[in-house]
Coordinates of C-alpha atoms and ligand atoms in Angstrom, one line a residue:
M1 CA -38.2 -107.5 -26.3
I2 CA -39.2 -103.9 -26.8
K3 CA -42.0 -102.8 -24.5
E4 CA -45.3 -101.8 -26.1
V5 CA -45.9 -98.1 -25.8
R6 CA -48.9 -97.4 -23.6
V7 CA -50.0 -93.9 -22.9
R8 CA -53.1 -92.5 -21.2
F9 CA -55.3 -89.5 -21.1
A10 CA -56.6 -89.1 -17.6
P11 CA -59.1 -86.3 -17.3
S12 CA -61.1 -85.5 -14.2
P13 CA -64.8 -85.2 -15.0
T14 CA -65.2 -81.8 -13.4
G15 CA -66.9 -80.0 -16.3
A16 CA -66.4 -79.3 -20.0
L17 CA -63.0 -80.5 -21.2
H18 CA -60.7 -77.5 -21.6
I19 CA -58.9 -77.2 -25.0
G20 CA -55.6 -77.7 -23.2
G21 CA -56.9 -81.1 -22.2
V22 CA -57.8 -81.8 -25.8
R23 CA -54.3 -81.0 -26.8
T24 CA -52.9 -83.4 -24.2
A25 CA -55.2 -86.1 -25.5
L26 CA -54.1 -85.4 -29.1
Y27 CA -50.4 -85.6 -28.2
N28 CA -51.0 -88.8 -26.4
Y29 CA -52.9 -90.2 -29.4
L30 CA -50.2 -89.1 -31.8
F31 CA -47.4 -90.6 -29.8
A32 CA -49.3 -93.9 -29.3
K33 CA -50.0 -94.2 -33.0
K34 CA -46.6 -93.2 -34.1
S35 CA -45.1 -95.9 -31.8
N36 CA -47.7 -98.5 -32.7
G37 CA -48.8 -98.4 -29.1
K38 CA -52.0 -98.0 -27.2
F39 CA -53.9 -94.9 -26.2
L40 CA -56.0 -95.3 -23.0
L41 CA -58.7 -93.2 -21.4
R42 CA -58.9 -93.2 -17.6
I43 CA -61.4 -91.2 -15.7
E44 CA -59.9 -89.7 -12.6
D45 CA -62.9 -89.1 -10.4
T46 CA -61.5 -89.7 -6.9
D47 CA -62.5 -86.2 -5.9
Q48 CA -66.2 -86.8 -5.6
T49 CA -66.9 -83.2 -4.5
R50 CA -65.8 -82.0 -8.0
Y51 CA -67.7 -84.6 -10.0
V52 CA -70.0 -83.1 -12.6
P53 CA -72.6 -85.4 -14.3
G54 CA -72.3 -85.5 -18.1
A55 CA -68.6 -84.5 -18.1
E56 CA -67.5 -88.1 -18.9
E57 CA -69.8 -88.4 -21.9
Y58 CA -68.6 -85.0 -23.0
I59 CA -65.0 -86.1 -23.0
L60 CA -65.8 -89.2 -25.1
E61 CA -67.9 -87.2 -27.5
A62 CA -65.2 -84.6 -28.0
L63 CA -62.5 -87.3 -28.7
A64 CA -64.9 -89.1 -31.1
W65 CA -65.7 -85.8 -32.9
L66 CA -62.0 -85.2 -33.4
G67 CA -61.3 -88.8 -34.5
I68 CA -58.8 -89.4 -31.7
S69 CA -60.7 -92.1 -29.8
P70 CA -58.8 -94.3 -27.3
D71 CA -58.0 -97.9 -27.9
E72 CA -58.8 -98.9 -24.4
G73 CA -60.5 -97.2 -21.5
Q74 CA -63.7 -95.9 -20.0
G75 CA -66.5 -96.3 -22.5
I76 CA -64.4 -98.6 -24.7
G77 CA -63.3 -101.4 -22.4
G78 CA -60.0 -103.3 -22.3
P79 CA -57.9 -105.6 -20.2
D80 CA -57.5 -103.2 -17.2
A81 CA -61.1 -102.4 -16.7
P82 CA -62.6 -100.7 -14.7
Y83 CA -61.1 -97.5 -16.0
R84 CA -63.0 -95.2 -13.7
Q85 CA -61.0 -94.6 -10.5
S86 CA -64.0 -94.5 -8.2
E87 CA -64.7 -98.1 -9.3
R88 CA -61.1 -99.2 -8.5
K89 CA -61.3 -97.9 -4.9
P90 CA -60.4 -101.3 -3.2
M91 CA -57.2 -101.6 -5.2
Y92 CA -55.6 -98.5 -3.8
K93 CA -56.0 -99.5 -0.1
A94 CA -53.5 -102.4 -0.4
Y95 CA -50.8 -100.1 -1.8
A96 CA -51.3 -97.5 0.9
Q97 CA -51.0 -100.3 3.5
Q98 CA -47.8 -101.5 1.8
L99 CA -46.3 -98.0 2.1
I100 CA -47.3 -97.8 5.8
D101 CA -45.8 -101.2 6.5
A102 CA -42.5 -100.2 4.8
G103 CA -42.4 -97.0 6.7
F104 CA -43.0 -94.7 3.8
A105 CA -46.4 -93.5 4.9
Y106 CA -48.2 -93.0 8.1
Y107 CA -51.7 -92.5 9.7
A108 CA -52.6 -88.9 10.6
F109 CA -55.5 -88.3 12.9
D110 CA -55.4 -84.5 13.0
T111 CA -58.8 -82.8 12.8
P112 CA -59.4 -79.9 10.4
E113 CA -59.3 -77.6 13.5
E114 CA -55.9 -78.9 14.5
L115 CA -54.5 -78.5 11.0
D116 CA -55.8 -74.9 11.0
A117 CA -54.2 -74.3 14.4
M118 CA -50.9 -75.6 13.2
R119 CA -51.0 -73.2 10.2
E120 CA -51.9 -70.3 12.3
R121 CA -49.2 -71.0 14.8
L122 CA -46.6 -71.2 12.1
N123 CA -47.9 -68.1 10.3
K124 CA -47.5 -66.2 13.5
A125 CA -44.0 -67.5 13.9
G126 CA -43.3 -66.0 10.4
V127 CA -43.5 -69.2 8.3
P128 CA -45.0 -68.0 5.0
N129 CA -46.5 -71.2 3.7
P130 CA -46.9 -73.7 6.6
Q131 CA -47.0 -77.3 5.5
Y132 CA -47.4 -80.7 7.0
N133 CA -43.9 -81.9 6.5
A134 CA -40.7 -83.5 7.9
I135 CA -40.5 -80.8 10.6
T136 CA -44.1 -80.0 11.5
R137 CA -45.2 -83.6 11.6
A138 CA -43.4 -84.1 14.9
T139 CA -45.9 -81.7 16.5
M140 CA -49.0 -83.4 15.1
K141 CA -51.3 -86.3 15.9
N142 CA -49.9 -89.1 13.7
S143 CA -48.6 -92.6 13.9
L144 CA -45.0 -91.4 13.9
V145 CA -45.6 -89.4 17.0
L146 CA -48.3 -91.1 19.0
P147 CA -47.6 -94.2 21.1
Q148 CA -48.2 -97.4 19.1
E149 CA -50.9 -98.4 21.5
E150 CA -52.8 -95.2 21.0
V151 CA -52.5 -95.6 17.2
K152 CA -53.9 -99.1 17.5
Q153 CA -56.7 -98.0 19.7
R154 CA -57.7 -95.1 17.4
L155 CA -57.7 -97.4 14.4
D156 CA -59.8 -100.1 16.2
A157 CA -62.2 -97.4 17.5
G158 CA -62.7 -96.3 13.9
D159 CA -61.3 -92.8 14.4
A160 CA -61.1 -90.7 11.3
Y161 CA -57.7 -90.7 9.7
V162 CA -55.8 -90.0 6.5
I163 CA -52.7 -91.7 5.2
R164 CA -49.8 -89.3 4.4
I165 CA -46.6 -90.0 2.6
K166 CA -43.5 -89.6 4.7
I167 CA -41.3 -87.2 2.6
P168 CA -37.6 -87.5 3.6
R169 CA -36.2 -84.4 5.2
K170 CA -33.1 -84.0 3.1
E171 CA -33.0 -85.7 -0.2
E172 CA -32.7 -84.5 -3.8
V173 CA -35.5 -85.9 -6.0
R174 CA -34.7 -86.1 -9.6
V175 CA -37.3 -86.2 -12.4
N176 CA -36.3 -86.8 -15.9
D177 CA -38.6 -85.1 -18.3
I178 CA -38.4 -85.7 -22.0
I179 CA -39.2 -82.1 -22.8
R180 CA -37.4 -80.3 -19.9
G181 CA -34.5 -82.7 -19.1
W182 CA -33.6 -83.3 -15.5
V183 CA -35.7 -81.4 -13.0
L184 CA -34.2 -81.4 -9.5
V185 CA -36.2 -80.8 -6.4
H186 CA -35.1 -80.8 -2.8
S187 CA -37.4 -82.8 -0.6
S188 CA -37.5 -80.1 2.0
S189 CA -39.8 -78.2 -0.4
L190 CA -42.3 -81.0 -0.6
D191 CA -45.0 -81.7 1.9
D192 CA -46.4 -84.9 3.3
K193 CA -49.3 -85.1 0.8
V194 CA -52.4 -87.1 1.7
L195 CA -52.5 -90.4 -0.2
M196 CA -55.8 -91.8 1.3
K197 CA -58.6 -89.6 2.4
S198 CA -60.7 -90.2 5.5
D199 CA -63.5 -91.6 3.3
G200 CA -61.2 -94.3 2.1
M201 CA -60.8 -92.8 -1.4
P202 CA -57.3 -92.3 -2.6
T203 CA -56.1 -88.9 -3.6
Y204 CA -55.1 -88.1 -7.2
H205 CA -51.4 -88.8 -6.4
L206 CA -51.8 -92.3 -5.2
A207 CA -54.5 -93.4 -7.6
N208 CA -52.6 -91.9 -10.5
V209 CA -49.3 -93.7 -9.8
V210 CA -51.0 -97.0 -8.9
D211 CA -53.1 -97.0 -12.1
D212 CA -50.2 -95.9 -14.3
H213 CA -48.3 -98.9 -12.9
L214 CA -51.2 -101.4 -13.1
M215 CA -52.1 -100.2 -16.6
R216 CA -48.4 -100.6 -17.7
I217 CA -48.2 -97.0 -18.8
T218 CA -44.8 -96.3 -20.5
H219 CA -45.1 -92.5 -21.0
V220 CA -46.9 -90.0 -18.9
I221 CA -47.7 -87.1 -21.2
R222 CA -49.6 -84.3 -19.4
G223 CA -49.9 -80.6 -18.9
E224 CA -47.1 -78.6 -17.2
E225 CA -49.4 -77.9 -14.2
W226 CA -48.6 -81.4 -13.1
L227 CA -44.8 -80.9 -13.1
P228 CA -44.7 -79.9 -9.4
S229 CA -46.4 -83.2 -8.6
A230 CA -43.9 -85.3 -10.5
P231 CA -41.2 -85.5 -7.7
L232 CA -43.9 -86.9 -5.4
H233 CA -44.8 -89.4 -8.0
V234 CA -41.2 -90.4 -8.5
L235 CA -40.9 -91.0 -4.8
L236 CA -44.1 -93.1 -4.8
Y237 CA -42.7 -95.3 -7.6
K238 CA -39.5 -95.8 -5.6
Y239 CA -41.3 -96.6 -2.3
L240 CA -43.7 -99.0 -4.0
G241 CA -40.8 -100.8 -5.6
W242 CA -41.7 -99.9 -9.1
E243 CA -38.7 -97.8 -10.0
D244 CA -37.6 -100.1 -12.8
T245 CA -40.9 -99.8 -14.7
M246 CA -41.6 -96.2 -13.9
P247 CA -43.0 -94.4 -17.0
E248 CA -41.1 -91.6 -18.7
F249 CA -42.5 -88.1 -18.2
A250 CA -43.3 -85.4 -20.7
H251 CA -44.9 -82.2 -19.3
L252 CA -46.4 -80.1 -22.1
P253 CA -46.0 -76.4 -22.2
L254 CA -48.9 -74.1 -21.0
L255 CA -51.4 -72.6 -23.3
L256 CA -51.1 -68.8 -23.0
K257 CA -53.5 -66.0 -23.5
P258 CA -53.5 -64.5 -27.0
D259 CA -51.1 -61.7 -25.9
G260 CA -48.8 -64.2 -24.2
N261 CA -49.4 -62.8 -20.7
G262 CA -50.5 -65.6 -18.5
K263 CA -52.5 -68.8 -18.8
L264 CA -55.3 -69.1 -21.2
S265 CA -58.6 -69.0 -19.3
K266 CA -62.3 -69.3 -20.0
R267 CA -62.5 -65.6 -19.2
D268 CA -60.3 -64.7 -22.1
A269 CA -62.5 -66.7 -24.3
D270 CA -65.6 -64.9 -23.0
M271 CA -63.9 -61.6 -23.4
H272 CA -62.8 -62.2 -27.0
G273 CA -65.8 -64.4 -28.0
F274 CA -63.8 -67.4 -29.1
P275 CA -64.2 -71.0 -27.8
V276 CA -61.8 -72.7 -25.5
F277 CA -63.8 -75.9 -25.3
P278 CA -64.2 -78.5 -28.1
L279 CA -68.0 -78.8 -27.8
Q280 CA -70.7 -76.6 -26.5
W281 CA -71.5 -77.3 -22.8
Q282 CA -74.6 -76.4 -21.0
P283 CA -75.2 -78.2 -17.7
A284 CA -78.8 -78.0 -16.4
G285 CA -79.6 -74.5 -15.2
A286 CA -76.2 -73.1 -16.0
E287 CA -75.0 -70.7 -18.6
K288 CA -74.0 -72.0 -22.1
T289 CA -70.4 -72.3 -23.0
I290 CA -69.5 -72.2 -26.7
G291 CA -67.6 -74.9 -28.4
F292 CA -65.4 -75.2 -31.5
R293 CA -67.8 -77.7 -33.1
E294 CA -70.9 -75.6 -32.8
E295 CA -69.0 -72.4 -33.8
G296 CA -68.3 -74.2 -37.2
Y297 CA -64.7 -75.3 -36.9
L298 CA -63.9 -78.5 -38.7
P299 CA -62.3 -81.3 -36.7
E300 CA -59.3 -81.4 -39.1
A301 CA -58.7 -77.7 -38.6
L302 CA -58.9 -77.9 -34.8
L303 CA -56.5 -80.8 -34.7
N304 CA -54.0 -79.1 -37.0
F305 CA -54.2 -75.9 -34.9
L306 CA -53.8 -77.8 -31.6
A307 CA -50.9 -79.9 -32.9
F308 CA -49.0 -76.7 -33.4
L309 CA -49.6 -75.3 -29.9
G310 CA -46.4 -76.5 -28.4
W311 CA -45.1 -78.7 -31.1
N312 CA -43.7 -78.1 -34.6
P313 CA -42.2 -80.4 -37.2
G314 CA -39.1 -78.3 -37.7
T315 CA -40.0 -77.6 -41.3
Q316 CA -42.1 -74.9 -43.0
Q317 CA -45.0 -77.3 -43.5
E318 CA -48.1 -76.1 -41.6
I319 CA -50.9 -78.2 -43.1
F320 CA -51.0 -81.7 -41.7
S321 CA -53.7 -84.3 -41.8
L322 CA -54.1 -86.5 -38.7
T323 CA -52.2 -89.3 -40.5
E324 CA -49.4 -86.9 -41.4
L325 CA -49.3 -85.6 -37.8
V326 CA -48.8 -89.2 -36.6
E327 CA -46.0 -89.6 -39.1
A328 CA -44.2 -86.4 -38.1
F329 CA -44.8 -86.3 -34.4
T330 CA -42.1 -86.8 -31.8
L331 CA -42.0 -85.8 -28.2
E332 CA -38.5 -84.3 -28.7
K333 CA -40.0 -81.6 -30.9
I334 CA -42.3 -80.2 -28.2
G335 CA -41.1 -76.9 -26.9
K336 CA -40.7 -75.8 -23.3
A337 CA -42.1 -72.3 -23.8
G338 CA -45.8 -71.6 -23.4
A339 CA -47.8 -71.5 -26.6
K340 CA -49.9 -68.4 -27.4
F341 CA -53.5 -69.3 -28.2
D342 CA -54.1 -67.3 -31.4
I343 CA -57.6 -67.9 -32.6
N344 CA -56.8 -66.3 -36.0
K345 CA -54.5 -69.2 -36.7
A346 CA -57.4 -71.6 -36.0
N347 CA -59.6 -69.6 -38.4
W348 CA -56.8 -69.7 -41.0
Y349 CA -56.8 -73.5 -40.7
N350 CA -60.5 -73.7 -40.9
Q351 CA -60.5 -71.6 -44.1
H352 CA -58.0 -74.0 -45.5
Y353 CA -59.9 -77.1 -44.7
L354 CA -63.2 -75.6 -45.8
R355 CA -61.8 -74.9 -49.2
G356 CA -60.8 -78.5 -49.5
M357 CA -64.4 -79.7 -48.8
E358 CA -66.4 -81.2 -51.6
N359 CA -68.9 -78.9 -53.2
S360 CA -71.5 -81.5 -52.6
A361 CA -71.0 -81.5 -48.9
L362 CA -70.9 -77.7 -48.7
G363 CA -74.0 -77.5 -51.0
A364 CA -75.9 -79.8 -48.6
I365 CA -75.0 -77.5 -45.7
L366 CA -76.1 -74.5 -47.6
K367 CA -79.3 -76.1 -48.7
T368 CA -80.2 -77.0 -45.0
D369 CA -79.2 -73.5 -43.8
L370 CA -81.4 -71.9 -46.4
E371 CA -84.3 -74.1 -45.6
K372 CA -84.1 -72.9 -42.0
K373 CA -84.6 -69.4 -43.4
G374 CA -87.5 -70.5 -45.5
I375 CA -85.6 -70.5 -48.8
N376 CA -85.8 -73.5 -51.0
T377 CA -83.2 -74.3 -53.6
S378 CA -82.2 -77.4 -55.5
L379 CA -79.2 -79.3 -54.2
E380 CA -77.6 -78.7 -57.6
S381 CA -77.9 -74.9 -57.4
A382 CA -76.8 -75.0 -53.7
Q383 CA -73.7 -76.8 -54.7
E384 CA -72.9 -74.4 -57.5
I385 CA -73.3 -71.4 -55.1
A386 CA -71.2 -73.1 -52.5
S387 CA -68.4 -73.7 -55.0
L388 CA -68.4 -69.9 -55.7
L389 CA -68.6 -68.9 -52.0
K390 CA -66.1 -71.3 -50.4
E391 CA -63.1 -69.2 -51.2
R392 CA -64.6 -66.2 -49.4
I393 CA -65.6 -67.7 -46.1
T394 CA -64.1 -69.1 -42.9
F395 CA -67.1 -71.1 -41.7
A396 CA -69.7 -73.0 -43.7
K397 CA -72.4 -71.2 -41.8
E398 CA -71.3 -67.9 -43.4
M399 CA -72.5 -68.9 -46.8
V400 CA -76.1 -67.8 -46.3
A401 CA -75.1 -64.3 -45.3
E402 CA -72.2 -64.0 -47.7
G403 CA -74.3 -65.1 -50.7
E404 CA -77.6 -63.5 -49.8
Y405 CA -77.8 -61.9 -53.2
F406 CA -78.2 -65.3 -54.8
F407 CA -81.6 -65.4 -53.3
K408 CA -82.7 -61.9 -52.8
S409 CA -82.4 -58.7 -54.7
P410 CA -80.2 -56.3 -52.7
K411 CA -82.0 -54.0 -50.3
E412 CA -79.1 -51.6 -50.2
Y413 CA -76.0 -50.8 -52.2
D414 CA -72.5 -50.5 -51.0
A415 CA -71.3 -46.9 -50.7
V416 CA -68.7 -47.4 -53.4
L417 CA -71.5 -47.3 -55.9
S418 CA -71.9 -43.5 -55.7
Q419 CA -68.2 -43.0 -56.0
K420 CA -68.0 -45.1 -59.1
W421 CA -71.3 -44.1 -60.7
S422 CA -71.2 -42.3 -64.0
A423 CA -73.4 -41.6 -67.1
E424 CA -71.4 -44.3 -68.9
A425 CA -72.1 -46.8 -66.1
S426 CA -75.8 -46.0 -66.3
E427 CA -75.9 -46.4 -70.1
V428 CA -74.0 -49.7 -70.1
S429 CA -76.1 -51.1 -67.3
L430 CA -79.3 -50.3 -69.1
A431 CA -78.1 -51.7 -72.4
F432 CA -76.9 -54.8 -70.6
A433 CA -80.3 -55.1 -68.8
D434 CA -82.0 -55.0 -72.2
K435 CA -79.8 -57.6 -73.7
L436 CA -80.2 -59.9 -70.8
I437 CA -83.9 -60.3 -71.2
S438 CA -83.6 -60.9 -74.8
I439 CA -81.5 -64.0 -74.5
A440 CA -82.3 -67.5 -73.3
T441 CA -82.4 -68.1 -69.6
E442 CA -80.1 -71.1 -69.9
T443 CA -77.1 -69.0 -71.0
S444 CA -73.5 -69.8 -70.1
A445 CA -71.4 -67.4 -68.0
E446 CA -69.1 -67.1 -71.1
E447 CA -71.9 -65.9 -73.2
I448 CA -73.0 -63.3 -70.6
K449 CA -69.5 -62.0 -70.4
H450 CA -69.3 -61.7 -74.1
I451 CA -72.5 -59.7 -74.2
L452 CA -71.3 -57.2 -71.6
H453 CA -67.9 -56.8 -73.3
E454 CA -69.6 -56.1 -76.6
I455 CA -71.7 -53.4 -75.1
V456 CA -68.6 -51.8 -73.5
E457 CA -66.6 -52.0 -76.6
N458 CA -69.3 -50.5 -78.7
Q459 CA -69.3 -47.5 -76.4
K460 CA -65.5 -47.3 -76.5
L461 CA -65.3 -47.8 -72.8
K462 CA -63.1 -49.9 -70.6
I463 CA -64.7 -52.8 -68.7
G464 CA -62.9 -51.7 -65.5
K465 CA -64.9 -48.5 -65.4
V466 CA -68.3 -50.2 -65.3
L467 CA -67.8 -53.7 -63.9
Q468 CA -67.8 -52.8 -60.2
P469 CA -70.9 -50.5 -60.3
I470 CA -72.7 -53.3 -62.2
R471 CA -71.7 -55.8 -59.6
I472 CA -73.0 -53.6 -56.9
L473 CA -76.4 -53.1 -58.7
I474 CA -76.8 -56.9 -58.9
T475 CA -75.4 -58.0 -55.6
G476 CA -75.2 -54.9 -53.4
K477 CA -71.6 -55.7 -52.6
P478 CA -68.4 -54.3 -54.0
A479 CA -66.6 -57.6 -54.3
G480 CA -67.5 -61.3 -54.7
P481 CA -67.1 -64.3 -56.9
D482 CA -67.2 -64.1 -60.7
L483 CA -70.1 -61.8 -61.6
M484 CA -71.0 -63.7 -64.8
Q485 CA -71.4 -66.9 -62.8
I486 CA -73.6 -65.0 -60.4
I487 CA -75.8 -63.7 -63.2
K488 CA -76.0 -67.2 -64.7
I489 CA -77.2 -68.6 -61.3
I490 CA -79.7 -65.9 -60.5
G491 CA -81.0 -65.9 -64.1
T492 CA -80.8 -63.3 -66.8
N493 CA -84.3 -62.0 -66.2
E494 CA -83.7 -61.5 -62.5
A495 CA -80.3 -59.8 -63.3
S496 CA -81.9 -57.6 -65.8
E497 CA -84.6 -56.4 -63.3
R498 CA -82.0 -55.8 -60.6
L499 CA -80.0 -53.7 -63.1
K500 CA -83.0 -51.5 -64.0
K501 CA -84.0 -51.0 -60.4
G502 CA -80.4 -50.3 -59.4
V503 CA -79.9 -47.7 -62.2
E504 CA -83.0 -45.9 -61.1
F505 CA -81.6 -45.8 -57.5
A506 CA -78.1 -44.7 -58.5
N507 CA -79.3 -42.0 -60.8
R508 CA -81.5 -40.6 -58.0
V509 CA -78.7 -40.2 -55.4
Ligands
LIG1 N1 -56.6 -86.1 -13.5 C1 -55.5 -85.2 -13.9 C2 -56.2 -84.1 -14.7 O1 -57.3 -83.9 -14.6 C3 -54.5 -86.0 -14.7 C4 -53.1 -85.6 -14.6 C5 -52.2 -86.6 -15.2 O2 -52.3 -86.9 -16.4 O3 -51.5 -87.2 -14.4 O4 -55.5 -83.4 -15.5

């Protein structure tokens, strides 16, 4: 029987979910769906000192906004509940005990001062990065060194202790990574990591491995920053007797700064003004952090952009719906090299998906945005305007500013006007203005175009010579959507007035 694919996204609720985490969630989702498997959400909150209220809700909301909600997990439920590690605390203890009993872990009673003293001693002796390991443990206060009786006494007396893994002194640890191939690490470079803290909470390492096992996770897909922990995890699977069902690993490439120099950070985002979080985040009393959603990015655009940060389909195709991504996605096509975070690409995707939006949806957005500015229009006219503007914007919220001339006569004219202004332009504009009031208000754009062309031809001119100045008189701007459509929407009387006022201005300067 083929095993059901089960993957998990396992964020720690320490604040807003970074965009790299969203990409991890997306790749897990894509892989699960592609394999007809399950996508789980587990909240890794064993480090209570880093717990931030609201972070868990934020994670769920972000995944829901993007349409990549988990099948099982925190906030959803499922057969392996609870999915919040702090609520699974009693489960981990038994496994730590199993490791101690089998000789793969031990109690350590060292106080923080004793640990500091050890590091200081070794630093003085020229050891650059002193660790609690196969060599130094012999000099410390732990159950491998202290007489059995003393260990028992200390435990009975309730002395504070941690449980550490006993890393072998000389052993090669091999991790098979789907993206990187075999990664070999010598155990002498690993330290005796704490598995259980003195408060009885497991550390990330123990909880992560135990839960992946209990939740029958088949593939661990996570960020590259966890690769150094993978050898320790492999040893834990082995020591717990779970080697046969150990998940496969896939460590995703880092997200890099726009220039490719170093890891993408919140500081880059602040510096360049682009978001690195899916949703806006503002914990009580703290500064606001901007999010893709509030900045006006469409979920489809963000998904498409993120999918390509580290993965590509191996073809020229760049536009993928979520369903198409599921179809095309394979872990094998994920690259090893870091992916540059190029916000221009995200904008490009947004422009694309915005153009694909229904005019009715964009019209509704425009209508609401206008109302906020005290301008009322019919939904019908908002839709018509949106249909003309959507080719010219990256975000829906830009429609109001981009199309200001639909609602207001221009207050100033683009500088191109004076360069292109001529006696002919003045004459044509006035003649056009006169004609426009004489015709019915409900005229078609075709009819308006015809009128203008007739005037131009009568004067033996070329339309190219006068069209741009006329556009500037009416809209203030040197470029925009079809001018005849604009005139139709603002109305022939309004257009006529703007022309007259504009000609007066242009002839004065
Ligand atoms: N809790 C870890 C994190 O916050 C999860 C790492 C993993 O997926 O194993 O990223």
